[in-house]
Amino acid sequence: MKHLLAVAVLLGSLAAQTAPAAPAKITYLRCGTLIDGKSDAPQKNVMVRVAGERIEAVGTAAPGAGAEVIDLSHEVCLPGLIDTHTHVLLQGDITADDYDVQLLKSSTPYRTILGTIAARRALEYGFTTIRDLETEGAGYADVDIRKAINNGVIPGPRMQVAGRSMDVTGAYPLLGYSWELKMPKGVQEVDGAEGGRKAVREQISNGVDWIKVYSDRSYYVRPDGVLDDIPTFTLEELKAIVDETHRERRKVASHAAALNGVHNSVEAGVDSIEHGQYIADADLKTMVAHGTYYVPTLFVGEYVAEGRAATGAKVWLDMVRIHEDTFRRALKAGVKIAFGTDAGGFDWKINPAKEFPLMVKGGMAPAQALHSANMTAAELLGMQDKIGSLEAGKFADIVAVPGDPMRDIQQLEKVNFVMKGGVVYVRP
Ligand SMILES: [Zn+2]
């Protein structure tokens, strides 16, 4: 049997060598304007030649006879957008009740069905790649959504996923129920350095690309204006998780909103700080030195603030103001800022591109804001050779908007053409 199998493999490889490869489908995009993601200067009247799933050339060559030409002469073509912080398994959680009801009243299969719709929405908004940062109690359903997209079963963006995420015992919802009840949790509860290593191994074996940790909770504003917190993991625990993850060639994203959570995460060597409402100047310096990315998620903070304040958590209103100041300081300090929105923390019917105007309001030039969702995000994902700019050899992940986003950043909320891997999903 073994012998037969070897023959079959040999024949298979011979066939692969001798059979002529089917020619890749050639498509031309006629772009009125093109921003390639490398230079900030838009180019006029550019032809993008797409062969199969990849870009073959960006230039002025005229299409050959019979080639398919997609007319985007009235549009601005851009590299596909990248959102590095999403939750396709979550459908908005302004209040604790919104969150609890999703975990208590919806099965994981039902939530996964909704997750496939969220993934499709992300793609149709122009996000051709997302980093989905945990399922909030839906196990490894993100691994399956990624698989269904990669196998062409459902439309959706390229995905890197984080599975269940980690927090210490007793720090993450569902909380506040009778102690007699065993409630579901939105994370994997992990304690101790060895527990952290074991959880990393378990999550990676189940297919995650990223390890996500929650590094702080219970936020309050000190009289001196600093946003303080209760750190969750000890520095020793975080270091063990980071070490084990890096040893297995994966990366760590840390939810860290305030003083101690950010400090411990940065010291432990995580790869990205998520949210970062408050980051001390000294930690910003360390982030620059370590090359740690900052994924600010400004929009979701504004979006949930009123609702959370109405249920008694007024600190969320202060956090919006503190966040904007931190964003400005991070920009000035030269921290690498990657675009991320926390979509799913707000309803997927809202376009996550609403993050862009807030980044511009916070001091970024429109070109910088766009860059954060192109090359900077691609680098955070380790995909800088594959996506993030429009260059020969990269995946044909291309979107278009009707007007110039360098003059009006809100154009990025109006994506009217989406191609991912050479396949068109939205047309003007
Ligand atoms: Zn999140």
mmCIF file of C-alpha atoms in Angstrom, residues 78-88 116-132 149 155-160 295 299 338-344 346-357 359 369-374 377-378 381 387-388 396-401 409-421 423 425-426:
data_model
loop_
_atom_site.group_PDB
_atom_site.id
_atom_site.type_symbol
_atom_site.label_atom_id
_atom_site.label_comp_id
_atom_site.label_asym_id
_atom_site.label_seq_id
_atom_site.Cartn_x
_atom_site.Cartn_y
_atom_site.Cartn_z
ATOM 1 C CA LEU A 78 -5.964 52.189 -3.890
ATOM 2 C CA PRO A 79 -4.432 49.106 -2.268
ATOM 3 C CA GLY A 80 -7.103 47.052 -0.490
ATOM 4 C CA LEU A 81 -7.658 48.381 3.018
ATOM 5 C CA ILE A 82 -6.484 46.417 6.074
ATOM 6 C CA ASP A 83 -8.283 46.504 9.424
ATOM 7 C CA THR A 84 -5.990 45.060 12.105
ATOM 8 C CA HIS A 85 -8.581 44.873 14.888
ATOM 9 C CA THR A 86 -11.970 43.299 14.241
ATOM 10 C CA HIS A 87 -14.413 40.826 15.821
ATOM 11 C CA VAL A 88 -16.536 39.114 13.178
ATOM 12 C CA THR A 116 -19.819 35.027 7.853
ATOM 13 C CA ILE A 117 -22.089 37.994 7.101
ATOM 14 C CA ALA A 118 -19.750 40.308 9.027
ATOM 15 C CA ALA A 119 -16.761 38.995 7.055
ATOM 16 C CA ARG A 120 -18.603 39.660 3.814
ATOM 17 C CA ARG A 121 -19.481 43.182 4.942
ATOM 18 C CA ALA A 122 -15.827 43.853 5.798
ATOM 19 C CA LEU A 123 -14.812 42.856 2.273
ATOM 20 C CA GLU A 124 -17.562 44.952 0.687
ATOM 21 C CA TYR A 125 -16.472 48.010 2.708
ATOM 22 C CA GLY A 126 -13.068 47.569 1.033
ATOM 23 C CA PHE A 127 -11.178 45.698 3.761
ATOM 24 C CA THR A 128 -9.478 42.952 1.793
ATOM 25 C CA THR A 129 -7.507 41.804 4.852
ATOM 26 C CA ILE A 130 -8.430 41.791 8.546
ATOM 27 C CA ARG A 131 -6.817 40.658 11.764
ATOM 28 C CA ASP A 132 -9.704 39.307 13.814
ATOM 29 C CA ILE A 149 -12.954 32.031 2.963
ATOM 30 C CA PRO A 155 -16.713 35.643 0.292
ATOM 31 C CA GLY A 156 -14.560 37.462 2.830
ATOM 32 C CA PRO A 157 -11.239 39.177 3.438
ATOM 33 C CA ARG A 158 -7.911 37.479 4.062
ATOM 34 C CA MET A 159 -7.932 36.766 7.778
ATOM 35 C CA GLN A 160 -5.455 36.354 10.572
ATOM 36 C CA VAL A 295 -3.594 50.159 17.091
ATOM 37 C CA PHE A 299 -14.011 55.390 16.691
ATOM 38 C CA ALA A 338 -1.606 50.604 12.363
ATOM 39 C CA PHE A 339 -5.231 51.056 11.360
ATOM 40 C CA GLY A 340 -7.694 49.096 13.516
ATOM 41 C CA THR A 341 -11.296 49.695 14.447
ATOM 42 C CA ASP A 342 -12.714 47.058 16.842
ATOM 43 C CA ALA A 343 -15.558 46.504 14.339
ATOM 44 C CA GLY A 344 -17.971 44.097 15.971
ATOM 45 C CA PHE A 346 -19.885 48.360 17.127
ATOM 46 C CA ASP A 347 -22.500 47.088 14.709
ATOM 47 C CA TRP A 348 -21.150 45.708 11.431
ATOM 48 C CA LYS A 349 -23.779 47.806 9.608
ATOM 49 C CA ILE A 350 -21.554 50.802 10.428
ATOM 50 C CA ASN A 351 -18.634 51.235 8.031
ATOM 51 C CA PRO A 352 -15.366 50.825 10.005
ATOM 52 C CA ALA A 353 -13.752 53.405 7.680
ATOM 53 C CA LYS A 354 -15.276 56.004 10.015
ATOM 54 C CA GLU A 355 -11.993 55.562 11.903
ATOM 55 C CA PHE A 356 -10.065 57.486 9.215
ATOM 56 C CA PRO A 357 -11.525 60.983 9.832
ATOM 57 C CA MET A 359 -7.143 59.828 12.811
ATOM 58 C CA ALA A 369 -3.960 57.656 7.750
ATOM 59 C CA LEU A 370 -4.233 55.717 4.485
ATOM 60 C CA HIS A 371 -0.710 54.354 4.956
ATOM 61 C CA SER A 372 -1.707 53.030 8.398
ATOM 62 C CA ALA A 373 -4.301 50.831 6.660
ATOM 63 C CA ASN A 374 -1.938 49.784 3.873
ATOM 64 C CA ALA A 377 -0.843 47.263 8.673
ATOM 65 C CA ALA A 378 0.708 44.820 6.197
ATOM 66 C CA LEU A 381 0.724 41.234 9.863
ATOM 67 C CA ILE A 387 -0.299 43.080 0.302
ATOM 68 C CA GLY A 388 -0.355 46.761 1.316
ATOM 69 C CA ALA A 396 -4.395 41.882 -6.684
ATOM 70 C CA ASP A 397 -6.193 43.356 -3.657
ATOM 71 C CA ILE A 398 -7.420 46.638 -5.109
ATOM 72 C CA VAL A 399 -10.227 48.991 -4.157
ATOM 73 C CA ALA A 400 -11.500 52.238 -5.640
ATOM 74 C CA VAL A 401 -13.318 55.302 -4.348
ATOM 75 C CA ILE A 409 -10.690 61.360 3.849
ATOM 76 C CA GLN A 410 -14.369 60.405 4.066
ATOM 77 C CA GLN A 411 -14.071 59.100 0.496
ATOM 78 C CA LEU A 412 -12.726 55.935 2.138
ATOM 79 C CA GLU A 413 -16.264 55.295 3.419
ATOM 80 C CA LYS A 414 -17.441 55.219 -0.209
ATOM 81 C CA VAL A 415 -15.513 52.277 -1.664
ATOM 82 C CA ASN A 416 -17.336 51.286 -4.873
ATOM 83 C CA PHE A 417 -14.951 48.728 -6.342
ATOM 84 C CA VAL A 418 -13.404 45.763 -4.534
ATOM 85 C CA MET A 419 -11.077 43.176 -6.022
ATOM 86 C CA LYS A 420 -9.425 40.567 -3.806
ATOM 87 C CA GLY A 421 -6.924 38.138 -5.266
ATOM 88 C CA VAL A 423 -11.688 38.392 -8.135
ATOM 89 C CA TYR A 425 -16.644 41.508 -5.423
ATOM 90 C CA VAL A 426 -17.997 45.059 -5.864
#
